[in-house]
Tab-separated table of C-alpha atoms and ligand atoms in Angstrom:
chain	number	residue	atom	x	y	z
A	1	UNK	CA	-0.247	0.381	0.043
A	2	UNK	CA	1.422	3.281	-0.982
A	3	UNK	CA	0.327	6.713	0.691
A	4	UNK	CA	0.928	10.150	0.203
A	5	UNK	CA	4.288	12.604	0.308
A	6	UNK	CA	2.403	14.770	3.105
A	7	UNK	CA	1.638	11.333	5.408
A	8	UNK	CA	4.862	10.193	4.853
A	9	UNK	CA	6.701	13.179	6.083
A	10	UNK	CA	4.539	12.551	8.987
A	11	UNK	CA	5.546	9.025	9.968
A	12	UNK	CA	9.582	10.729	8.973
A	13	UNK	CA	8.602	13.080	11.776
A	14	UNK	CA	7.817	10.385	14.171
A	15	UNK	CA	11.266	8.846	13.621
A	16	UNK	CA	13.281	11.854	14.211
A	17	UNK	CA	13.967	12.769	10.448
A	18	UNK	CA	13.729	16.474	9.663
A	19	UNK	CA	11.481	17.864	7.063
A	20	UNK	CA	10.654	21.237	6.030
A	21	UNK	CA	7.406	23.336	7.828
A	22	UNK	CA	4.308	22.824	6.075
A	23	UNK	CA	0.772	22.071	5.223
A	24	UNK	CA	-1.776	20.269	3.105
A	25	UNK	CA	-4.383	21.696	1.537
A	26	UNK	CA	-7.842	20.842	-0.451
A	27	UNK	CA	-8.595	24.639	-1.773
A	28	UNK	CA	-6.505	27.118	-2.757
A	29	UNK	CA	-7.397	29.441	-0.306
A	30	UNK	CA	-6.383	27.402	2.490
A	31	UNK	CA	-3.058	26.958	0.019
A	32	UNK	CA	-2.501	31.174	0.556
A	33	UNK	CA	-2.942	30.775	4.340
A	34	UNK	CA	-0.653	27.832	5.041
A	35	UNK	CA	1.967	29.852	2.576
A	36	UNK	CA	1.293	33.524	4.383
A	37	UNK	CA	1.618	31.548	7.937
A	38	UNK	CA	5.112	30.440	6.633
A	39	UNK	CA	6.559	33.408	5.269
A	40	UNK	CA	8.853	33.542	2.354
A	41	UNK	CA	8.824	31.359	-0.769
A	42	UNK	CA	7.029	28.418	-0.976
A	43	UNK	CA	6.772	25.349	-2.733
A	44	UNK	CA	3.538	23.451	-3.814
A	45	UNK	CA	3.493	19.841	-4.532
A	46	UNK	CA	0.455	17.974	-6.069
A	47	UNK	CA	-0.750	15.335	-3.804
A	48	UNK	CA	-0.884	11.863	-5.768
A	49	UNK	CA	1.010	8.596	-5.277
A	50	UNK	CA	2.743	8.379	-8.583
A	51	UNK	CA	6.360	9.936	-8.733
A	52	UNK	CA	8.250	11.994	-11.337
A	53	UNK	CA	5.732	14.906	-10.285
A	54	UNK	CA	8.892	17.295	-10.750
A	55	UNK	CA	8.840	16.342	-14.541
A	56	UNK	CA	5.038	16.679	-14.788
A	57	UNK	CA	4.506	20.395	-13.211
A	58	UNK	CA	3.337	18.857	-10.188
A	59	UNK	CA	6.138	20.785	-7.909
A	60	UNK	CA	6.244	24.573	-8.314
A	61	UNK	CA	8.304	27.408	-6.366
A	62	UNK	CA	6.567	30.319	-5.628
A	63	UNK	CA	7.195	33.732	-4.294
A	64	UNK	CA	4.368	33.890	-1.280
A	65	UNK	CA	0.664	33.489	-0.621
A	66	UNK	CA	-0.807	34.817	-3.754
A	67	UNK	CA	1.055	32.775	-6.525
A	68	UNK	CA	0.839	29.805	-3.936
A	69	UNK	CA	-3.254	30.547	-3.984
A	70	UNK	CA	-2.828	30.503	-7.916
A	71	UNK	CA	-0.855	27.547	-8.469
A	72	UNK	CA	-2.980	25.541	-6.021
A	73	UNK	CA	-5.904	26.420	-8.038
A	74	UNK	CA	-4.725	25.190	-11.595
A	75	UNK	CA	-3.408	22.007	-9.664
A	76	UNK	CA	-6.361	20.965	-7.505
A	77	UNK	CA	-8.549	19.035	-9.308
A	78	UNK	CA	-6.503	18.814	-12.645
A	79	UNK	CA	-5.504	15.559	-14.145
A	80	UNK	CA	-1.768	15.168	-13.321
A	81	UNK	CA	0.732	13.704	-15.934
A	82	UNK	CA	4.168	12.385	-15.085
A	83	UNK	CA	6.154	9.745	-16.449
A	84	UNK	CA	5.013	7.318	-13.565
A	85	UNK	CA	1.004	7.799	-13.932
A	86	UNK	CA	-1.229	6.328	-16.386
A	87	UNK	CA	-1.666	8.028	-19.770
A	88	UNK	CA	-4.719	10.030	-18.539
A	89	UNK	CA	-2.976	11.100	-15.460
A	90	UNK	CA	-4.121	11.423	-11.614
A	91	UNK	CA	-6.269	13.376	-9.905
A	92	UNK	CA	-5.059	16.233	-7.655
A	93	UNK	CA	-7.065	16.219	-4.589
A	94	UNK	CA	-4.675	17.942	-2.366
A	95	UNK	CA	-1.780	20.077	-2.774
A	96	UNK	CA	1.183	20.150	-0.040
A	97	UNK	CA	2.395	23.805	0.902
A	98	UNK	CA	6.138	23.864	2.396
A	99	UNK	CA	8.656	26.414	3.054
A	100	UNK	CA	10.859	26.261	0.154
A	101	UNK	CA	14.395	25.799	0.745
A	102	UNK	CA	17.982	26.923	-0.712
A	103	UNK	CA	20.021	23.641	-0.711
A	104	UNK	CA	23.493	22.857	-1.362
A	105	UNK	CA	23.252	19.496	-2.757
A	106	UNK	CA	20.327	16.695	-3.488
A	107	UNK	CA	21.381	12.854	-2.623
A	108	UNK	CA	19.458	10.300	-2.718
A	109	UNK	CA	18.187	7.340	-0.091
A	110	UNK	CA	16.143	4.879	-0.388
A	111	UNK	CA	15.451	1.357	1.216
A	112	UNK	CA	14.720	-1.810	-0.975
A	113	UNK	CA	13.600	-5.208	0.538
A	114	UNK	CA	16.175	-7.235	-1.747
A	115	UNK	CA	15.270	-10.640	-2.213
A	116	UNK	CA	18.135	-12.186	-3.243
A	117	UNK	CA	20.032	-10.620	-0.132
A	118	UNK	CA	16.307	-11.806	1.664
A	119	UNK	CA	17.414	-8.617	3.907
A	120	UNK	CA	16.646	-4.538	3.303
A	121	UNK	CA	19.197	-3.012	1.783
A	122	UNK	CA	20.078	0.611	2.216
A	123	UNK	CA	21.020	2.746	-1.188
A	124	UNK	CA	22.590	6.324	-1.002
A	125	UNK	CA	24.002	8.404	-4.193
A	126	UNK	CA	25.215	11.756	-4.284
A	127	UNK	CA	23.359	11.926	-7.848
A	128	UNK	CA	19.650	12.238	-6.161
A	129	UNK	CA	17.309	14.495	-7.548
A	130	UNK	CA	14.656	13.896	-10.474
A	131	UNK	CA	17.490	11.615	-12.699
A	132	UNK	CA	17.606	9.090	-10.139
A	133	UNK	CA	16.544	6.484	-12.756
A	134	UNK	CA	19.212	7.401	-15.490
A	135	UNK	CA	21.876	7.292	-12.721
A	136	UNK	CA	20.535	3.522	-11.757
A	137	UNK	CA	20.811	2.180	-15.386
A	138	UNK	CA	23.652	4.064	-16.903
A	139	UNK	CA	26.070	4.419	-13.735
A	140	UNK	CA	25.304	2.153	-11.130
A	141	UNK	CA	28.818	2.198	-9.108
A	142	UNK	CA	27.116	6.091	-7.917
A	143	UNK	CA	25.074	4.206	-5.886
A	144	UNK	CA	26.433	2.755	-2.387
A	145	UNK	CA	24.678	-0.169	-0.844
A	146	UNK	CA	24.494	-1.531	2.732
A	147	UNK	CA	22.898	-4.732	3.397
A	148	UNK	CA	20.916	-4.554	6.796
A	149	UNK	CA	21.351	-7.442	9.478
A	150	UNK	CA	17.260	-7.390	10.346
A	151	UNK	CA	17.883	-8.081	13.475
A	152	UNK	CA	20.240	-5.769	14.049
A	153	UNK	CA	19.305	-2.635	11.982
A	154	UNK	CA	21.652	-0.103	10.115
A	155	UNK	CA	24.732	-0.492	12.415
A	156	UNK	CA	26.338	3.124	13.037
A	157	UNK	CA	29.592	2.105	11.256
A	158	UNK	CA	27.542	1.358	8.217
A	159	UNK	CA	25.823	4.808	8.196
A	160	UNK	CA	29.526	6.257	8.445
A	161	UNK	CA	30.420	4.392	5.669
A	162	UNK	CA	27.297	5.455	3.418
A	163	UNK	CA	28.001	9.026	4.518
A	164	UNK	CA	31.573	9.370	3.892
A	165	UNK	CA	31.051	7.369	0.546
A	166	UNK	CA	29.077	10.432	-0.154
A	167	UNK	CA	31.946	12.701	0.456
A	168	UNK	CA	30.090	14.533	3.251
A	169	UNK	CA	32.240	16.715	5.633
A	170	UNK	CA	32.288	15.587	9.092
A	171	UNK	CA	29.589	17.242	10.789
A	172	UNK	CA	27.060	16.492	7.720
A	173	UNK	CA	28.060	13.053	7.344
A	174	UNK	CA	26.570	12.786	10.954
A	175	UNK	CA	23.223	14.146	9.978
A	176	UNK	CA	22.751	11.716	7.064
A	177	UNK	CA	24.180	8.755	8.784
A	178	UNK	CA	21.371	9.339	11.338
A	179	UNK	CA	18.942	9.830	8.894
A	180	UNK	CA	19.806	6.449	7.464
A	181	UNK	CA	19.962	4.737	10.690
A	182	UNK	CA	16.493	6.368	11.611
A	183	UNK	CA	14.936	5.488	8.014
A	184	UNK	CA	16.024	2.192	8.574
A	185	UNK	CA	13.916	1.855	11.837
A	186	UNK	CA	11.089	3.403	10.495
A	187	UNK	CA	11.456	0.727	7.509
A	188	UNK	CA	11.331	-2.059	9.985
A	189	UNK	CA	9.120	-0.609	12.452
A	190	UNK	CA	6.091	-0.053	9.869
A	191	UNK	CA	6.667	-3.184	7.420
A	192	UNK	CA	8.057	-1.322	4.260
A	193	UNK	CA	8.532	-2.681	1.217
A	194	UNK	CA	10.192	0.363	-0.136
A	195	UNK	CA	10.787	3.715	1.073
A	196	UNK	CA	12.543	6.218	-0.307
A	197	UNK	CA	13.682	9.953	0.591
A	198	UNK	CA	15.111	11.328	-2.911
A	199	UNK	CA	16.124	14.161	-2.574
A	200	UNK	CA	17.470	14.161	0.769
A	201	UNK	CA	19.305	17.505	0.436
A	202	UNK	CA	21.816	19.516	2.730
A	203	UNK	CA	20.723	22.862	3.066
A	204	UNK	CA	23.003	26.429	3.663
A	205	UNK	CA	23.783	25.952	7.297
A	206	UNK	CA	24.737	22.466	7.401
A	207	UNK	CA	21.200	21.151	8.247
A	208	UNK	CA	20.038	17.635	6.308
A	209	UNK	CA	16.434	17.935	5.319
A	210	UNK	CA	13.749	15.058	3.452
A	211	UNK	CA	12.432	17.184	1.101
A	212	UNK	CA	10.805	14.116	-0.568
A	213	UNK	CA	9.526	10.995	0.982
A	214	UNK	CA	7.633	7.753	-0.527
A	215	UNK	CA	6.866	4.928	1.537
A	216	UNK	CA	5.436	1.726	0.379
A	217	UNK	CA	4.080	-0.875	3.085
A	218	UNK	CA	3.785	-4.768	3.141
A	219	UNK	CA	-0.282	-5.453	2.583
A	220	UNK	CA	0.314	-8.650	4.532
A	221	UNK	CA	1.542	-6.946	7.418
A	222	UNK	CA	-1.399	-4.260	7.732
A	223	UNK	CA	-3.161	-5.790	9.946
A	224	UNK	CA	-0.689	-4.529	12.639
A	225	UNK	CA	-0.742	-1.185	11.430
A	226	UNK	CA	-3.806	0.347	11.918
A	227	UNK	CA	-2.402	3.531	12.186
A	228	UNK	CA	-0.959	2.996	8.847
A	229	UNK	CA	-4.283	1.572	7.405
A	230	UNK	CA	-5.538	4.881	8.086
A	231	UNK	CA	-4.052	6.341	5.509
A	232	UNK	CA	-5.300	4.308	2.629
A	233	UNK	CA	-6.139	6.537	-0.357
A	234	UNK	CA	-8.766	4.062	-2.224
A	235	UNK	CA	-8.996	7.039	-5.051
A	236	UNK	CA	-5.356	6.231	-6.033
A	237	UNK	CA	-5.809	2.664	-6.338
A	238	UNK	CA	-7.208	1.057	-9.561
A	239	UNK	CA	-10.983	0.725	-8.994
A	240	UNK	CA	-11.282	-3.405	-9.930
A	241	UNK	CA	-8.481	-3.890	-7.493
A	242	UNK	CA	-10.072	-2.072	-4.839
A	243	UNK	CA	-13.448	-3.937	-5.611
A	244	UNK	CA	-11.798	-7.590	-5.601
A	245	UNK	CA	-9.990	-6.786	-2.383
A	246	UNK	CA	-13.513	-5.989	-0.571
A	247	UNK	CA	-14.482	-9.904	-1.974
A	248	UNK	CA	-11.045	-11.242	-0.798
A	249	UNK	CA	-10.140	-11.955	-4.410
A	250	UNK	CA	-6.826	-11.282	-5.219
A	251	UNK	CA	-6.749	-9.414	-8.443
A	252	UNK	CA	-4.207	-7.463	-10.295
A	253	UNK	CA	-4.764	-5.956	-14.003
A	254	UNK	CA	-2.369	-6.735	-16.381
A	255	UNK	CA	-1.607	-5.478	-19.956
A	256	UNK	CA	-2.772	-8.183	-21.932
A	257	UNK	CA	-6.488	-9.225	-23.296
A	258	UNK	CA	-7.155	-12.673	-22.019
A	259	UNK	CA	-9.246	-12.711	-18.382
A	260	UNK	CA	-8.151	-15.485	-16.291
A	261	UNK	CA	-9.874	-16.987	-13.305
A	262	UNK	CA	-7.965	-19.481	-11.628
A	263	UNK	CA	-7.856	-21.071	-7.738
A	264	UNK	CA	-4.211	-20.884	-6.093
A	265	UNK	CA	-1.599	-18.452	-6.818
A	266	UNK	CA	1.210	-21.153	-7.947
A	267	UNK	CA	-1.801	-22.510	-10.352
A	268	UNK	CA	-2.315	-18.846	-11.362
A	269	UNK	CA	1.367	-17.871	-12.001
A	270	UNK	CA	1.362	-21.350	-14.335
A	271	UNK	CA	-1.758	-20.396	-16.425
A	272	UNK	CA	0.111	-16.827	-17.041
A	273	UNK	CA	2.771	-18.964	-18.334
A	274	UNK	CA	0.307	-21.079	-20.181
A	275	UNK	CA	-1.220	-18.127	-21.941
A	276	UNK	CA	1.894	-16.299	-23.236
A	277	UNK	CA	3.073	-19.412	-24.644
A	278	UNK	CA	-0.171	-19.462	-26.301
A	279	UNK	CA	1.124	-16.849	-28.012
A	280	UNK	CA	-1.802	-14.656	-26.149
A	281	UNK	CA	-1.370	-12.047	-22.915
A	282	UNK	CA	-3.415	-12.439	-19.463
A	283	UNK	CA	-5.298	-9.243	-19.039
A	284	UNK	CA	-4.931	-9.834	-14.887
A	285	UNK	CA	-4.087	-11.895	-12.240
A	286	UNK	CA	-7.308	-13.218	-10.358
A	287	UNK	CA	-6.907	-16.032	-7.617
A	288	UNK	CA	-10.380	-16.813	-6.035
A	289	UNK	CA	-8.538	-18.515	-3.435
A	290	UNK	CA	-8.898	-22.160	-1.956
A	291	UNK	CA	-11.856	-22.231	-0.274
A	292	UNK	CA	-14.181	-19.713	-2.915
A	293	UNK	CA	-17.917	-19.942	-2.376
A	294	UNK	CA	-20.188	-19.676	-5.024
A	295	UNK	CA	-20.974	-15.841	-4.323
A	296	UNK	CA	-16.905	-15.016	-4.360
A	297	UNK	CA	-16.873	-16.588	-7.818
A	298	UNK	CA	-19.791	-14.593	-9.460
A	299	UNK	CA	-17.875	-11.031	-8.029
A	300	UNK	CA	-14.782	-12.718	-9.130
A	301	UNK	CA	-16.577	-13.338	-12.961
A	302	UNK	CA	-17.878	-9.405	-12.802
A	303	UNK	CA	-14.706	-8.203	-12.023
A	304	UNK	CA	-13.061	-10.084	-14.618
A	305	UNK	CA	-15.865	-8.793	-17.529
A	306	UNK	CA	-15.422	-4.979	-16.367
A	307	UNK	CA	-12.656	-4.802	-17.603
A	308	UNK	CA	-12.540	-3.561	-21.060
A	309	UNK	CA	-9.665	-5.220	-22.023
A	310	UNK	CA	-10.833	-8.570	-22.181
A	311	UNK	CA	-11.866	-10.461	-25.571
A	312	UNK	CA	-11.535	-13.802	-24.033
A	313	UNK	CA	-12.076	-15.562	-21.065
A	314	UNK	CA	-9.846	-18.850	-19.175
A	315	UNK	CA	-11.433	-20.734	-16.442
A	316	UNK	CA	-8.489	-22.902	-14.884
A	317	UNK	CA	-9.827	-24.638	-11.937
A	318	UNK	CA	-8.269	-27.342	-9.825
A	319	UNK	CA	-10.878	-28.744	-7.350
A	320	UNK	CA	-9.056	-29.609	-4.655
A	321	UNK	CA	-10.667	-27.876	-1.276
A	322	UNK	CA	-13.170	-26.320	-4.333
A	323	UNK	CA	-15.999	-28.104	-5.402
A	324	UNK	CA	-16.437	-27.298	-8.920
A	325	UNK	CA	-19.890	-27.800	-9.087
A	326	UNK	CA	-19.970	-24.488	-6.838
A	327	UNK	CA	-17.817	-23.170	-9.264
A	328	UNK	CA	-19.921	-24.055	-12.190
A	329	UNK	CA	-23.171	-21.988	-10.276
A	330	UNK	CA	-21.103	-18.975	-9.552
A	331	UNK	CA	-19.825	-18.868	-13.108
A	332	UNK	CA	-22.945	-19.884	-14.849
A	333	UNK	CA	-25.119	-17.022	-12.876
A	334	UNK	CA	-21.663	-14.653	-12.870
A	335	UNK	CA	-22.554	-15.129	-17.126
A	336	UNK	CA	-26.790	-14.842	-16.829
A	337	UNK	CA	-26.261	-11.923	-14.647
A	338	UNK	CA	-23.588	-9.965	-16.902
A	339	UNK	CA	-25.243	-10.870	-19.842
A	340	UNK	CA	-21.344	-11.876	-21.159
A	341	UNK	CA	-20.612	-12.615	-24.906
A	342	UNK	CA	-17.352	-13.477	-25.023
A	343	UNK	CA	-15.769	-16.854	-25.690
A	344	UNK	CA	-14.775	-18.929	-22.443
A	345	UNK	CA	-12.357	-21.502	-22.466
A	346	UNK	CA	-12.489	-23.877	-19.459
A	347	UNK	CA	-10.700	-26.441	-18.106
A	348	UNK	CA	-11.976	-27.983	-14.727
A	349	UNK	CA	-10.596	-30.803	-12.894
A	350	UNK	CA	-11.066	-32.319	-9.199
A	351	UNK	CA	-13.698	-32.386	-6.587
A	352	UNK	CA	-17.498	-33.324	-7.892
A	353	UNK	CA	-16.120	-32.543	-11.654
A	354	UNK	CA	-18.818	-34.502	-13.554
A	355	UNK	CA	-21.544	-32.943	-11.540
A	356	UNK	CA	-19.724	-29.177	-12.225
A	357	UNK	CA	-19.773	-30.183	-16.360
A	358	UNK	CA	-23.132	-31.234	-15.777
A	359	UNK	CA	-24.347	-27.672	-14.685
A	360	UNK	CA	-22.040	-25.747	-17.213
A	361	UNK	CA	-23.668	-27.923	-20.144
A	362	UNK	CA	-27.086	-27.832	-19.360
A	363	UNK	CA	-26.422	-23.814	-18.672
A	364	UNK	CA	-27.161	-24.111	-22.492
A	365	UNK	CA	-24.349	-21.586	-22.725
A	366	UNK	CA	-21.536	-21.864	-24.655
A	367	UNK	CA	-18.082	-23.142	-22.906
A	368	UNK	CA	-15.130	-24.623	-24.542
A	369	UNK	CA	-13.805	-27.453	-23.026
A	370	UNK	CA	-10.322	-28.030	-22.877
A	371	UNK	CA	-9.127	-31.387	-21.804
A	372	UNK	CA	-5.897	-30.116	-19.609
A	373	UNK	CA	-3.302	-27.300	-19.655
A	374	UNK	CA	-2.136	-28.210	-23.080
A	375	UNK	CA	-5.668	-28.540	-24.561
A	376	UNK	CA	-6.383	-25.314	-23.011
A	377	UNK	CA	-3.511	-23.591	-24.554
A	378	UNK	CA	-4.298	-24.623	-28.117
A	379	UNK	CA	-7.518	-23.640	-27.695
A	380	UNK	CA	-6.635	-20.091	-26.659
A	381	UNK	CA	-4.472	-19.970	-29.582
A	382	UNK	CA	-7.120	-20.909	-31.880
A	383	UNK	CA	-9.562	-18.482	-30.696
A	384	UNK	CA	-6.659	-15.841	-31.794
A	385	UNK	CA	-6.414	-17.490	-35.027
A	386	UNK	CA	-9.861	-18.247	-36.113
A	387	UNK	CA	-10.673	-14.298	-35.123
A	388	UNK	CA	-13.085	-14.836	-32.186
A	389	UNK	CA	-11.013	-13.055	-30.186
A	390	UNK	CA	-12.220	-9.659	-31.740
B	401	GDP	P1	8.943	13.952	-7.777
B	401	GDP	O1	9.867	14.539	-9.187
B	401	GDP	O2	7.293	13.499	-7.631
B	401	GDP	O3	10.103	12.959	-6.937
B	401	GDP	O4	8.654	15.110	-6.320
B	401	GDP	P2	9.941	15.667	-5.993
B	401	GDP	O5	9.601	16.264	-4.522
B	401	GDP	O6	11.172	14.856	-5.320
B	401	GDP	O7	10.245	16.971	-6.500
B	401	GDP	C1	10.941	17.594	-7.589
B	401	GDP	C2	12.062	18.096	-7.414
B	401	GDP	O8	11.781	19.582	-6.970
B	401	GDP	C3	13.054	17.604	-6.382
B	401	GDP	O9	13.863	17.125	-6.515
B	401	GDP	C4	13.596	19.171	-6.068
B	401	GDP	O10	14.479	19.547	-7.084
B	401	GDP	C5	12.846	20.356	-6.453
B	401	GDP	N1	11.965	20.627	-5.022
B	401	GDP	C6	10.795	20.099	-4.171
B	401	GDP	N2	10.902	20.857	-2.717
B	401	GDP	C7	11.682	22.071	-3.107
B	401	GDP	C8	11.871	22.916	-1.982
B	401	GDP	O11	11.544	22.986	-0.981
B	401	GDP	N3	13.190	23.988	-2.838
B	401	GDP	C9	13.692	23.631	-4.021
B	401	GDP	N4	14.740	24.651	-4.329
B	401	GDP	N5	13.717	22.766	-4.948
B	401	GDP	C10	12.552	21.609	-4.144
B	402	MN	MN1	11.353	12.686	-5.726
């Protein structure tokens, strides 16, 4: 789960990481009054979950309250397009107004959960700012890393090693090392999967300040972080994914056009490979789970067909705990209530298989029966070749 920059900065503050003074506004008038209170030049920052806002015109430095109001008026309610949003952009509902700071240097500080190391890895670079992706791609040697022992956190010597690697003088080095250690504490304490401060800046006079902050949390750990769950902004998430999570379905939208419904994550992964091998591409990942009910199947089906990219459907079910006759009933109801008119390939084996197939056949609906995975792949590629998949 992602959160907004202003929310991430509140958490940073809690962990002793300095951030600029500021406040969040939903209206241009509020933006003006916050700017007035701060005094002097301010930055107006669009709050959306996607990054790349600087490049997309979502971060503007202005002279004072009047200009802050004007920029806020233009941003609020607009669709902000950045290199990281979808082409239609993301709607701006809030802007963060902060004191503008004069910076000497922009550094990068990030923490990811590294699967290969099976541990968090802290990354730092002297080349922070808006081109960090470019730096990572062309000169990865500019990025320093420290592997964190999860039981110990980032050790003081590791923080120092990072800071001196960035060519910082003693006092600043201490500041940056401290921020890195605190950031690491935050990462573990709040079960993050990714945390980023870009840029982490050195202000004239020797202070270290987090100008931007991004946090991404492990969804599987949210149950133990009520205060994090409260920060969720459903408007920023894919609507079908939100709908699916209400019904305890694991749904992730993908780029292709074959909608698939599967039970079990392993089978779902195998199914997506199978679709690719058949020369097609999955439109989604949808795992209805081992013990799905008839209602869950119906909801799942509705979510599948609400995706406008879907041109054919592949149902791949292994009835272990799940009874295939239940699935069949949910499926038939789903088709009848949505009035779906797309080809559906079904591979369904296991518990109550005969009864399941009887229900599908007696429904009078047109299911394309696949005997096994291989047969399913051939039938999917057949749909494409015959032009049945428009
Ligand atoms: P992002 O593009 O979505 O990552 O948004 P950022 O919050 O990182 O802002 C983009 C850029 O705007 C930063 O890299 C900074 O260079 C600049 N910026 C943001 N806040 C300030 C500020 O208070 N003062 C100055 N001078 N620049 C700022
Ligand atoms: Mn940034």
